[in-house]
């Protein structure tokens, strides 16, 4: 099923509002989810609405949070999320970080005690839209082994960087620090297909190709990705005084409890380091030069980070709208808030 941006956003907004979220918060959350689906990041779009609605309805997301923005210095602040909607808290915190970076050159804003905040590229693109460079990190529930280990300790701990250019292109590098998302393993399991041995490990911590034997995901790039995954948790967890590592709450453990997740935005004004117009012009040159790099056999073209996501968005609108799985569309337009499918599932929701 293909939907226009307006239709998809309004269906998602209405469902979360009906579950109990205020109209304003439901609208802001639906905006980030639509941003993800239209860029082909379907893992962080409409597919999540039923889970959020179940959490909202069961009280595990504060529907009228007492948000508090506390400056702790000229360039630093804490945004207290009161376990409200992560999309809303992370968006408002980025708006504050943008103001602070414009005023003081740099802003480091820690967001504490929130629920899931989704695709991080949304927030770093906000900074790029304001001619700022940025990094955003957040925690997610433990699913990945530390390099050489056997038990899940860290989440898929994503990181995103954003930068503006002199034209309408933006660099939005946005990735999980695991090789694959858990959803991809579930998909292979349901199709009775094997997985590459680089995706996950079994209970002994050894590479596995049978998806039914997966005990944990693995970090990208071995020990280096593990280090990156760890530092994401240091910046967005340990540094903010929220639960860290394997103590991070599981997405599905108890949908009546807040998740207390951490998220961090770091935003910098390029004009404090170099001429802003020169910077933006050079960023455009970088992208042109990368695109002009001769492609290796089988690759077609060299893309810059975030380019393919924008191409997917343009393709979707050229082909009649954003593609949504029929089953999800049926749920979105139904009167049902949720089907009680997620509460107290294990960390992999299988
Ligand atoms: P991905 O693997 O699709 O892409 C990762 C990055 O690589 C992107 O910046 C993309 O532009 C770039 N890229 C991919 N192919 C490329 C190519 N051929 N040439 C140049 N660049 C290329 O993304 P991933 O890791 O699957 O993450 C998907 C989304 O999930 C992200 O938005 C991430 O923030 C989100 N996420 C959120 C979590 C949370 O708990 N909030 C947890 C994990 C992921």
Coordinates of C-alpha atoms and ligand atoms in Angstrom, one line a residue:
X1 CA 0.0 0.0 0.0
X2 CA 1.3 3.4 -1.0
X3 CA 0.3 6.4 1.1
X4 CA 0.9 10.2 0.8
X5 CA 3.0 11.8 3.5
X6 CA -0.1 13.5 4.9
X7 CA -2.2 10.3 5.1
X8 CA 0.6 8.2 6.7
X9 CA 1.4 10.9 9.2
X10 CA -2.2 11.5 10.2
X11 CA -2.9 7.8 10.6
X12 CA 0.1 7.4 12.9
X13 CA -0.7 10.6 14.8
X14 CA -4.3 9.6 15.4
X15 CA -3.4 6.1 16.6
X16 CA -0.9 7.4 19.2
X17 CA -3.3 10.2 20.3
X18 CA -6.1 7.7 20.7
X19 CA -3.8 5.6 22.8
X20 CA -3.4 8.6 25.2
X21 CA -0.6 10.8 23.9
X22 CA -1.4 14.5 23.7
X23 CA -2.3 15.7 20.2
X24 CA 0.9 17.8 20.0
X25 CA 3.2 15.0 21.1
X26 CA 1.5 12.5 18.8
X27 CA 2.0 14.9 15.9
X28 CA 5.7 15.4 16.7
X29 CA 6.3 11.6 17.1
X30 CA 4.4 10.9 13.8
X31 CA 6.6 13.5 12.1
X32 CA 9.8 11.6 13.0
X33 CA 8.3 8.3 12.1
X34 CA 7.2 9.6 8.7
X35 CA 10.7 11.1 8.1
X36 CA 12.0 7.5 8.6
X37 CA 9.5 5.7 6.4
X38 CA 9.8 8.1 3.5
X39 CA 13.6 7.6 3.5
X40 CA 13.2 3.8 3.5
X41 CA 14.2 3.4 7.2
X42 CA 11.0 1.3 7.7
X43 CA 12.5 -0.3 10.8
X44 CA 11.9 3.0 12.5
X45 CA 8.6 4.1 11.0
X46 CA 5.0 2.9 11.0
X47 CA 6.0 -0.6 12.1
X48 CA 6.6 0.7 15.6
X49 CA 3.3 2.5 16.1
X50 CA 1.5 -0.5 17.6
X51 CA 4.3 -1.1 20.1
X52 CA 4.2 2.6 21.1
X53 CA 0.4 2.6 21.4
X54 CA 0.5 -0.5 23.6
X55 CA 3.2 1.2 25.8
X56 CA 1.2 4.5 25.9
X57 CA -2.0 2.7 26.8
X58 CA -0.3 0.7 29.6
X59 CA 1.3 3.7 31.2
X60 CA 4.9 3.1 30.2
X61 CA 5.2 6.5 28.5
X62 CA 4.3 9.6 30.4
X63 CA 1.6 11.3 28.4
X64 CA 1.8 14.7 30.2
X65 CA 5.6 14.8 31.0
X66 CA 7.1 17.6 33.1
X67 CA 9.9 18.4 30.7
X68 CA 12.7 20.5 32.2
X69 CA 15.6 22.2 30.4
X70 CA 18.3 22.9 32.9
X71 CA 21.4 24.9 31.7
X72 CA 24.5 23.6 33.6
X73 CA 26.9 26.0 31.9
X74 CA 27.1 28.4 28.9
X75 CA 27.3 25.4 26.5
X76 CA 25.8 22.5 28.4
X77 CA 22.4 21.5 29.6
X78 CA 20.3 18.6 30.7
X79 CA 16.8 18.0 29.3
X80 CA 14.8 16.0 31.8
X81 CA 12.4 13.8 29.9
X82 CA 10.2 12.4 32.7
X83 CA 9.8 9.3 30.6
X84 CA 7.8 11.2 28.0
X85 CA 7.8 10.4 24.3
X86 CA 11.4 10.1 23.2
X87 CA 10.8 11.7 19.8
X88 CA 9.3 14.8 21.4
X89 CA 12.0 15.1 24.1
X90 CA 14.9 14.6 21.6
X91 CA 13.3 17.1 19.1
X92 CA 12.8 19.8 21.8
X93 CA 16.3 19.2 23.2
X94 CA 17.8 19.6 19.7
X95 CA 15.8 22.9 19.2
X96 CA 17.4 24.1 22.5
X97 CA 20.9 22.8 21.4
X98 CA 20.5 24.7 18.1
X99 CA 19.8 28.0 19.9
X100 CA 22.6 27.4 22.4
X101 CA 25.2 26.6 19.6
X102 CA 24.2 29.7 17.7
X103 CA 24.7 31.8 20.8
X104 CA 27.8 30.2 22.3
X105 CA 29.4 28.2 19.4
X106 CA 28.8 24.8 20.9
X107 CA 26.1 23.0 22.7
X108 CA 26.1 19.7 24.6
X109 CA 22.6 18.7 25.6
X110 CA 22.0 15.4 27.5
X111 CA 18.5 14.1 27.4
X112 CA 17.6 12.0 30.4
X113 CA 14.9 9.5 31.1
X114 CA 13.0 9.2 27.9
X115 CA 11.4 6.4 25.8
X116 CA 12.7 5.3 22.4
X117 CA 13.8 8.2 20.2
X118 CA 13.9 6.4 16.8
X119 CA 16.1 7.4 13.8
X120 CA 18.8 9.7 14.9
X121 CA 19.3 11.3 11.5
X122 CA 16.1 13.3 12.0
X123 CA 17.9 15.3 14.8
X124 CA 21.2 15.8 13.1
X125 CA 19.4 16.9 9.9
X126 CA 17.6 19.6 12.1
X127 CA 21.0 21.0 13.0
X128 CA 22.2 20.8 9.4
X129 CA 19.1 22.8 8.3
X130 CA 20.4 25.5 10.7
X131 CA 23.9 25.5 9.2
X132 CA 25.3 23.6 12.2
X133 CA 27.3 20.4 12.4
X134 CA 26.2 17.8 15.0
X135 CA 26.5 14.4 16.5
X136 CA 23.7 12.5 18.2
X137 CA 23.9 9.3 20.2
X138 CA 21.4 7.2 22.2
X139 CA 21.1 4.0 24.1
X140 CA 19.1 1.0 23.1
X141 CA 18.3 -2.3 24.9
X142 CA 21.0 -4.9 25.3
X143 CA 21.2 -7.2 22.3
X144 CA 24.9 -7.3 21.3
X145 CA 27.9 -9.1 22.8
X146 CA 31.0 -7.1 23.7
X147 CA 33.8 -8.2 21.3
X148 CA 34.8 -11.7 22.2
X149 CA 31.9 -12.1 24.8
X150 CA 28.9 -14.5 25.0
X151 CA 26.2 -12.5 26.7
X152 CA 24.4 -9.4 25.3
X153 CA 25.7 -6.3 27.1
X154 CA 25.1 -3.3 24.8
X155 CA 22.3 -2.2 22.5
X156 CA 22.4 -1.4 18.9
X157 CA 23.6 2.0 20.2
X158 CA 23.2 4.3 17.1
X159 CA 25.2 7.3 16.2
X160 CA 24.5 10.0 13.7
X161 CA 26.5 13.0 12.3
X162 CA 25.1 15.9 10.3
X163 CA 26.6 18.7 8.3
X164 CA 25.2 21.4 5.9
X165 CA 26.5 22.2 2.4
X166 CA 26.2 25.3 0.2
X167 CA 23.2 23.7 -1.7
X168 CA 20.1 21.8 -0.6
X169 CA 22.1 18.6 0.1
X170 CA 22.9 17.6 3.7
X171 CA 25.2 15.0 5.0
X172 CA 23.3 12.7 7.4
X173 CA 25.4 9.8 8.4
X174 CA 23.2 7.6 10.6
X175 CA 23.9 4.1 11.8
X176 CA 23.4 1.4 14.4
X177 CA 26.7 0.1 15.8
X178 CA 25.6 -3.5 15.2
X179 CA 26.1 -5.3 11.9
X180 CA 22.4 -6.0 11.6
X181 CA 19.2 -5.1 13.4
X182 CA 17.3 -7.8 15.2
X183 CA 14.4 -7.5 12.9
X184 CA 16.5 -8.8 10.0
X185 CA 17.2 -12.0 12.0
X186 CA 13.5 -12.4 12.8
X187 CA 12.8 -12.0 9.1
X188 CA 15.2 -14.7 8.1
X189 CA 13.9 -17.0 10.8
X190 CA 10.4 -16.6 9.5
X191 CA 11.5 -17.4 6.0
X192 CA 13.6 -20.4 7.2
X193 CA 16.7 -18.9 5.5
X194 CA 20.2 -18.9 6.8
X195 CA 22.1 -15.7 7.8
X196 CA 25.7 -14.7 6.9
X197 CA 28.1 -15.7 9.7
X198 CA 29.0 -12.1 10.3
X199 CA 25.7 -11.0 11.7
X200 CA 25.3 -12.7 15.1
X201 CA 26.6 -15.3 17.6
X202 CA 25.2 -18.3 19.4
X203 CA 25.1 -19.0 23.1
X204 CA 28.9 -19.8 23.0
X205 CA 29.7 -16.5 21.4
X206 CA 30.5 -18.2 18.1
X207 CA 29.4 -17.1 14.6
X208 CA 26.1 -18.6 13.6
X209 CA 24.3 -19.1 10.3
X210 CA 21.1 -20.7 11.7
X211 CA 18.9 -17.7 12.8
X212 CA 17.1 -19.9 15.3
X213 CA 20.4 -20.3 17.2
X214 CA 21.1 -16.6 17.6
X215 CA 21.8 -15.5 21.1
X216 CA 23.1 -12.0 20.4
X217 CA 24.0 -9.5 17.6
X218 CA 27.6 -8.5 17.0
X219 CA 29.2 -5.0 16.8
X220 CA 30.3 -3.6 13.4
X221 CA 34.0 -4.0 12.5
X222 CA 34.9 -6.3 15.4
X223 CA 36.8 -4.7 18.3
X224 CA 36.6 -1.2 16.7
X225 CA 32.8 -1.2 16.4
X226 CA 32.6 -2.6 20.0
X227 CA 34.6 0.4 21.2
X228 CA 32.4 2.8 19.4
X229 CA 29.2 1.1 20.7
X230 CA 30.7 1.3 24.2
X231 CA 31.5 5.0 23.9
X232 CA 27.9 5.7 22.6
X233 CA 26.7 4.3 25.9
X234 CA 29.3 6.3 27.9
X235 CA 28.1 9.6 26.3
X236 CA 24.4 8.9 26.4
X237 CA 24.2 6.7 29.5
X238 CA 27.0 6.7 32.1
X239 CA 27.7 10.5 31.5
X240 CA 24.0 11.3 32.1
X241 CA 23.5 9.2 35.2
X242 CA 20.9 6.9 33.7
X243 CA 21.1 3.0 33.6
X244 CA 24.0 1.9 31.3
X245 CA 25.1 -1.2 29.5
X246 CA 23.2 -4.4 30.4
X247 CA 21.2 -2.3 32.9
X248 CA 19.4 -0.4 30.1
X249 CA 15.7 -1.4 30.2
X250 CA 14.5 -3.8 27.6
X251 CA 12.0 -2.4 25.0
X252 CA 9.5 -5.2 25.7
X253 CA 10.1 -6.1 29.4
X254 CA 7.3 -4.2 31.1
X255 CA 5.2 -1.8 29.1
X256 CA 3.8 -0.2 32.2
X257 CA 7.2 1.2 33.3
X258 CA 9.2 4.1 31.9
X259 CA 12.4 3.2 30.1
X260 CA 14.8 5.9 31.5
X261 CA 16.9 6.0 28.3
X262 CA 19.6 8.5 27.6
X263 CA 20.3 10.5 24.5
X264 CA 23.0 13.1 23.7
X265 CA 23.2 15.9 21.2
X266 CA 26.4 17.8 20.5
X267 CA 26.0 20.7 18.1
X268 CA 28.7 23.1 16.8
X269 CA 28.6 26.3 14.8
X270 CA 31.2 26.0 12.0
X271 CA 31.5 29.8 11.9
X272 CA 33.5 29.6 15.2
X273 CA 36.2 27.6 13.4
X274 CA 36.2 28.8 9.8
X275 CA 34.3 31.1 7.4
X276 CA 30.8 29.5 7.2
X277 CA 30.3 30.1 3.5
X278 CA 33.7 28.6 2.7
X279 CA 32.9 25.7 4.9
X280 CA 29.5 25.0 3.2
X281 CA 31.1 25.5 -0.3
X282 CA 33.9 23.0 0.6
X283 CA 31.3 20.5 1.9
X284 CA 29.5 20.7 -1.5
X285 CA 32.9 20.1 -3.1
X286 CA 33.5 17.1 -1.0
X287 CA 30.1 15.6 -2.0
X288 CA 30.8 16.4 -5.7
X289 CA 34.2 14.8 -5.5
X290 CA 32.9 11.7 -3.8
X291 CA 30.2 11.3 -6.4
X292 CA 32.8 11.7 -9.1
X293 CA 35.0 9.0 -7.7
X294 CA 35.0 6.1 -10.3
X295 CA 32.8 3.3 -9.0
X296 CA 34.3 -0.1 -8.4
X297 CA 32.8 -3.0 -10.5
X298 CA 29.3 -3.8 -9.3
X299 CA 28.8 -0.5 -7.4
X300 CA 27.4 1.8 -10.0
X301 CA 28.2 5.0 -8.2
X302 CA 29.9 6.3 -5.0
X303 CA 27.3 7.9 -2.7
X304 CA 27.8 10.2 0.2
X305 CA 26.2 9.2 3.6
X306 CA 22.5 10.0 3.6
X307 CA 22.2 10.3 -0.2
X308 CA 20.5 7.0 -0.8
X309 CA 17.9 7.8 1.9
X310 CA 17.0 11.0 0.0
X311 CA 16.9 9.1 -3.3
X312 CA 14.5 6.6 -1.7
X313 CA 12.2 9.5 -0.6
X314 CA 12.2 11.0 -4.1
X315 CA 11.5 7.6 -5.6
X316 CA 8.6 6.9 -3.2
X317 CA 6.9 10.2 -4.1
X318 CA 7.5 9.6 -7.8
X319 CA 5.9 6.2 -7.5
X320 CA 2.7 7.2 -5.7
X321 CA 3.8 7.5 -2.1
X322 CA 5.4 5.8 0.9
X323 CA 5.2 2.1 0.8
X324 CA 3.6 0.6 3.9
X325 CA 3.0 -3.1 4.5
X326 CA -0.7 -3.9 4.1
X327 CA -1.0 -5.4 7.6
X328 CA 0.4 -2.2 9.1
X329 CA -2.0 -0.1 7.0
X330 CA -4.9 -2.2 8.2
X331 CA -3.9 -1.7 11.8
X332 CA -3.4 2.0 11.4
X333 CA -6.8 2.6 9.9
X334 CA -8.6 0.2 12.3
X335 CA -10.3 1.3 15.6
X336 CA -8.0 -1.0 17.6
X337 CA -5.3 0.7 19.8
X338 CA -3.1 -2.4 20.1
X339 CA -3.3 -6.2 20.1
X340 CA -1.5 -6.9 23.4
X341 CA 1.5 -8.3 21.5
X342 CA 4.5 -6.8 23.0
X343 CA 4.3 -6.7 26.8
X344 CA 6.7 -9.0 28.7
X345 CA 8.2 -10.4 25.6
X346 CA 11.9 -11.3 25.9
X347 CA 14.4 -8.8 24.7
X348 CA 14.2 -10.1 21.1
X349 CA 10.4 -10.0 21.1
X350 CA 10.2 -13.5 19.5
Ligands
LIG1 P1 22.0 1.7 7.3 O1 22.9 0.5 7.5 O2 20.9 1.6 6.4 O3 22.9 3.0 6.9 C1 24.0 3.4 7.8 C2 24.6 4.6 7.1 O4 25.4 4.2 6.0 C3 23.7 5.7 6.6 O5 24.2 7.0 7.0 C4 23.7 5.5 5.1 O6 23.4 6.7 4.4 C5 25.1 5.0 4.9 N1 25.1 4.1 3.7 C6 24.5 3.0 3.5 N2 24.8 2.5 2.3 C7 25.6 3.3 1.7 C8 26.2 3.4 0.4 N3 26.1 2.5 -0.5 N4 27.0 4.5 0.2 C9 27.2 5.5 1.1 N5 26.6 5.5 2.3 C10 25.8 4.4 2.6 O7 21.4 2.1 8.8 P2 21.2 1.2 10.1 O8 22.5 1.1 10.8 O9 20.4 0.0 9.7 O10 20.3 2.2 10.9 C11 18.9 2.5 10.5 C12 18.3 3.5 11.4 O11 18.0 2.9 12.7 C13 19.1 4.8 11.7 O12 18.2 5.9 11.5 C14 19.4 4.6 13.2 O13 19.5 5.9 13.9 C15 18.2 3.9 13.7 N6 18.5 3.2 15.0 C16 17.9 3.7 16.1 C17 18.0 3.0 17.3 C18 17.4 3.5 18.5 O14 17.4 2.8 19.5 N7 16.9 4.7 18.6 C19 18.9 1.8 17.4 C20 19.5 1.4 16.1 C21 19.3 2.1 15.0

